[in-house]
Amino acid sequence: MSIDQPTDGFETRALHAGQDPEPITGAVIPPIFQTSTFAQPRVGEHLGYEYARTGNPTRTALQVCVAALEGAQHGIAFASGMAAIDALLRRLGPGDHIYLGDDAYGGTYRLISNVFGGHGVAHSAVDLTKPETMAENWNPATKLVWIETPTNPLLTVVDIAAIADITHSFGAKLVVDNTFASPYLQTPLALGADAVVHSSTKYLGGHSDTIGGFVAINDEDWAADLRYLQNAVGAVPGPFDCFLTLRGVKTLGVRMDRHNENATRIVELLLGHHAVTHVLYPGLPGHPGHEIAKEQMSGFGGMVSFRLRGGIDVAMKVAAETRLFTLAESLGGVESLIEHPGVMTHASVAGSALEVPADLIRLSVGLESADDLVADLRDVLDRVG
Ligand code: P1T
């Protein structure tokens, strides 16, 4: 019998799902099967694996584990978050339409508007905090609704269950990008989403040392299409990347708890600082999505955004002058990062409905000592304020 059971708790699944000891040697950790191909005993017969684009045991372990964390029947790993998003969007063809929220990762918007848009797929960016407006103006060509919650970078929270109901009432499918929350804080399939996508580069991997993407899904036919694309297109993660991501996943729960705690300390500092005009964090009682976040999340995460008195010049200075918060794109790693979305991660949304404020700073609050992080940020805010 497999050592993992669907009824096990989150941390137990993180450590054991898909990770039975390796049968030949007893290796406790799934090995890195660094091979491109697998010997076959006879023509037309194989031992479960033929060619490593099609399947690799290290990738299988990761797929089984993260699917178990999302409460999904199927997990499909990709070479990056964008590759996973691309595979899901391939459900759309010329003449189809997709709704996405008016705040989302810039790369997702670029792929939908420039790449799929160039192939005849239309999109509308809408305020999904008011899903009834989308319902009233529903475009009948819509096949997919695409949401992030909390969103990147404004940390807007949208009601997954409400949007799932609306989407399904029109016969469309709902995809939730769960990168910011991670399955430890939020499981969208249980709230009615049809597919969950991750940049596993972020909290799942957790150590800023690998790029990866993931789809968790229950729909059998869609899962089969995605597996077909995994093999036919070939945007698959290598075995070492799968190993690193799976190693990261083992500590997801304890990391997320500490991300939550450290982010709360940073939010307290920002709320009390005169250089700051707005603090965007779903854990704040005054956040417009706080009540929904309390319902659909078990914690508010490690991402904090804020706006500065003094506009873009001050924002650029703050982003460049912290000691511990490293100025860099990405998020979700153990170390703290700071960035200016308007110029960095979200440059591709400039001039669109998704444009972000020029005085916005985004923090990925890491696991350093909270006192040190608070002191670092306070120092730079005091200097500019
Ligand atoms: O970078 P990649 O693994 O391809 O994932 C793309 C992606 C998808 N979805 C969300 C919500 C994301 O935030 C990202 C990547 N985001 C950054 C690199 C960033 O700094 O925001």
mmCIF file of N, CA and C and ligand atoms in Angstrom, residues 79-83 85 104-108 148 150 152 177-180 197-202 210-213 328-331 339 345-346 362, ligand 1:
data_model
loop_
_atom_site.group_PDB
_atom_site.id
_atom_site.type_symbol
_atom_site.label_atom_id
_atom_site.label_comp_id
_atom_site.label_asym_id
_atom_site.label_seq_id
_atom_site.Cartn_x
_atom_site.Cartn_y
_atom_site.Cartn_z
ATOM 1 N N ALA A 79 7.698 23.443 -17.812
ATOM 2 C CA ALA A 79 9.033 24.026 -17.670
ATOM 3 C C ALA A 79 9.011 25.394 -16.999
ATOM 4 N N SER A 80 7.875 26.075 -16.993
ATOM 5 C CA SER A 80 7.746 27.382 -16.334
ATOM 6 C C SER A 80 6.270 27.644 -16.089
ATOM 7 N N GLY A 81 5.993 28.656 -15.277
ATOM 8 C CA GLY A 81 4.604 29.068 -15.099
ATOM 9 C C GLY A 81 3.991 29.464 -16.435
ATOM 10 N N MET A 82 4.757 30.189 -17.250
ATOM 11 C CA MET A 82 4.226 30.630 -18.545
ATOM 12 C C MET A 82 3.913 29.446 -19.447
ATOM 13 N N ALA A 83 4.739 28.401 -19.403
ATOM 14 C CA ALA A 83 4.469 27.216 -20.228
ATOM 15 C C ALA A 83 3.173 26.544 -19.773
ATOM 16 N N ILE A 85 0.637 28.085 -18.306
ATOM 17 C CA ILE A 85 -0.455 28.989 -18.706
ATOM 18 C C ILE A 85 -0.725 28.830 -20.205
ATOM 19 N N ALA A 104 -3.207 41.471 -12.981
ATOM 20 C CA ALA A 104 -2.659 40.118 -13.177
ATOM 21 C C ALA A 104 -1.186 40.245 -13.506
ATOM 22 N N TYR A 105 -0.476 39.119 -13.409
ATOM 23 C CA TYR A 105 0.947 39.119 -13.780
ATOM 24 C C TYR A 105 1.104 39.618 -15.225
ATOM 25 N N GLY A 106 2.065 40.518 -15.441
ATOM 26 C CA GLY A 106 2.261 41.129 -16.754
ATOM 27 C C GLY A 106 2.521 40.106 -17.856
ATOM 28 N N GLY A 107 3.226 39.034 -17.520
ATOM 29 C CA GLY A 107 3.532 38.009 -18.525
ATOM 30 C C GLY A 107 2.285 37.264 -18.977
ATOM 31 N N THR A 108 1.340 37.072 -18.064
ATOM 32 C CA THR A 108 0.080 36.406 -18.419
ATOM 33 C C THR A 108 -0.700 37.287 -19.385
ATOM 34 N N GLU A 148 -6.519 35.541 -10.909
ATOM 35 C CA GLU A 148 -5.510 35.417 -9.866
ATOM 36 C C GLU A 148 -6.187 35.918 -8.600
ATOM 37 N N PRO A 150 -4.810 36.119 -4.294
ATOM 38 C CA PRO A 150 -4.665 37.554 -4.486
ATOM 39 C C PRO A 150 -3.902 37.837 -5.788
ATOM 40 N N ASN A 152 -1.505 39.813 -8.648
ATOM 41 C CA ASN A 152 -0.142 40.311 -8.766
ATOM 42 C C ASN A 152 -0.164 41.590 -9.600
ATOM 43 N N ASP A 177 -5.098 31.116 -11.039
ATOM 44 C CA ASP A 177 -3.648 31.123 -10.810
ATOM 45 C C ASP A 177 -3.456 31.251 -9.299
ATOM 46 N N ASN A 178 -2.974 30.165 -8.694
ATOM 47 C CA ASN A 178 -2.894 30.079 -7.223
ATOM 48 C C ASN A 178 -1.468 30.343 -6.718
ATOM 49 N N THR A 179 -0.664 30.993 -7.554
ATOM 50 C CA THR A 179 0.754 31.186 -7.232
ATOM 51 C C THR A 179 0.949 31.954 -5.933
ATOM 52 N N PHE A 180 0.189 33.045 -5.729
ATOM 53 C CA PHE A 180 0.422 33.896 -4.560
ATOM 54 C C PHE A 180 -0.002 33.227 -3.259
ATOM 55 N N VAL A 197 -3.488 26.810 -11.762
ATOM 56 C CA VAL A 197 -2.164 26.904 -12.362
ATOM 57 C C VAL A 197 -1.225 27.576 -11.372
ATOM 58 N N HIS A 198 0.051 27.158 -11.436
ATOM 59 C CA HIS A 198 1.082 27.742 -10.569
ATOM 60 C C HIS A 198 2.300 28.111 -11.369
ATOM 61 N N SER A 199 2.938 29.190 -10.967
ATOM 62 C CA SER A 199 4.352 29.337 -11.226
ATOM 63 C C SER A 199 5.012 28.653 -10.029
ATOM 64 N N SER A 200 5.500 27.429 -10.230
ATOM 65 C CA SER A 200 6.124 26.709 -9.101
ATOM 66 C C SER A 200 7.515 27.256 -8.804
ATOM 67 N N THR A 201 7.961 28.181 -9.647
ATOM 68 C CA THR A 201 9.148 28.994 -9.386
ATOM 69 C C THR A 201 9.045 29.682 -8.021
ATOM 70 N N LYS A 202 7.818 29.927 -7.556
ATOM 71 C CA LYS A 202 7.568 30.811 -6.412
ATOM 72 C C LYS A 202 7.444 29.993 -5.118
ATOM 73 N N THR A 210 14.936 27.549 -9.044
ATOM 74 C CA THR A 210 14.446 26.796 -10.194
ATOM 75 C C THR A 210 13.223 27.496 -10.793
ATOM 76 N N ILE A 211 12.996 27.281 -12.086
ATOM 77 C CA ILE A 211 11.815 27.805 -12.785
ATOM 78 C C ILE A 211 10.902 26.615 -13.068
ATOM 79 N N GLY A 212 9.612 26.769 -12.829
ATOM 80 C CA GLY A 212 8.691 25.669 -13.116
ATOM 81 C C GLY A 212 7.250 26.128 -13.141
ATOM 82 N N GLY A 213 6.392 25.298 -13.722
ATOM 83 C CA GLY A 213 4.957 25.580 -13.762
ATOM 84 C C GLY A 213 4.181 24.312 -13.482
ATOM 85 N N ALA A 328 14.856 42.636 -6.983
ATOM 86 C CA ALA A 328 14.805 41.567 -7.991
ATOM 87 C C ALA A 328 13.358 41.233 -8.314
ATOM 88 N N GLU A 329 13.136 40.746 -9.548
ATOM 89 C CA GLU A 329 11.835 40.180 -9.904
ATOM 90 C C GLU A 329 11.691 38.844 -9.185
ATOM 91 N N SER A 330 10.498 38.289 -9.276
ATOM 92 C CA SER A 330 10.124 37.010 -8.663
ATOM 93 C C SER A 330 9.684 37.190 -7.209
ATOM 94 N N LEU A 331 9.328 36.113 -6.582
ATOM 95 C CA LEU A 331 8.709 36.123 -5.255
ATOM 96 C C LEU A 331 8.630 34.700 -4.724
ATOM 97 N N GLU A 339 10.591 45.067 -5.342
ATOM 98 C CA GLU A 339 10.625 45.450 -6.758
ATOM 99 C C GLU A 339 9.658 46.585 -7.029
ATOM 100 N N THR A 345 8.283 43.902 -13.261
ATOM 101 C CA THR A 345 7.450 42.742 -13.625
ATOM 102 C C THR A 345 6.243 43.085 -14.477
ATOM 103 N N HIS A 346 5.770 44.332 -14.399
ATOM 104 C CA HIS A 346 4.530 44.672 -15.089
ATOM 105 C C HIS A 346 4.737 45.725 -16.179
ATOM 106 N N ARG A 362 6.344 46.439 -4.530
ATOM 107 C CA ARG A 362 5.889 45.107 -4.119
ATOM 108 C C ARG A 362 6.994 44.410 -3.339
HETATM 109 O O1 P1T B 1 8.046 32.980 -14.230
HETATM 110 P P1 P1T B 1 7.191 31.766 -14.497
HETATM 111 O O2 P1T B 1 7.537 30.577 -13.680
HETATM 112 O O3 P1T B 1 7.089 31.460 -15.952
HETATM 113 O O4 P1T B 1 5.709 32.126 -13.979
HETATM 114 C C1 P1T B 1 4.917 33.141 -14.544
HETATM 115 C C2 P1T B 1 3.929 33.651 -13.513
HETATM 116 C C3 P1T B 1 2.638 33.168 -13.509
HETATM 117 N N1 P1T B 1 1.713 33.585 -12.608
HETATM 118 C C4 P1T B 1 2.027 34.478 -11.666
HETATM 119 C C5 P1T B 1 0.987 34.922 -10.697
HETATM 120 C C6 P1T B 1 3.323 35.007 -11.596
HETATM 121 O O5 P1T B 1 3.605 35.896 -10.622
HETATM 122 C C7 P1T B 1 4.301 34.585 -12.547
HETATM 123 C C8 P1T B 1 5.701 35.125 -12.535
HETATM 124 N N2 P1T B 1 5.847 36.303 -11.800
HETATM 125 C C9 P1T B 1 7.035 36.976 -11.615
HETATM 126 C C10 P1T B 1 8.200 36.591 -12.140
HETATM 127 C C11 P1T B 1 6.937 38.173 -10.767
HETATM 128 O O6 P1T B 1 7.979 38.684 -10.277
HETATM 129 O O7 P1T B 1 5.813 38.639 -10.534
#
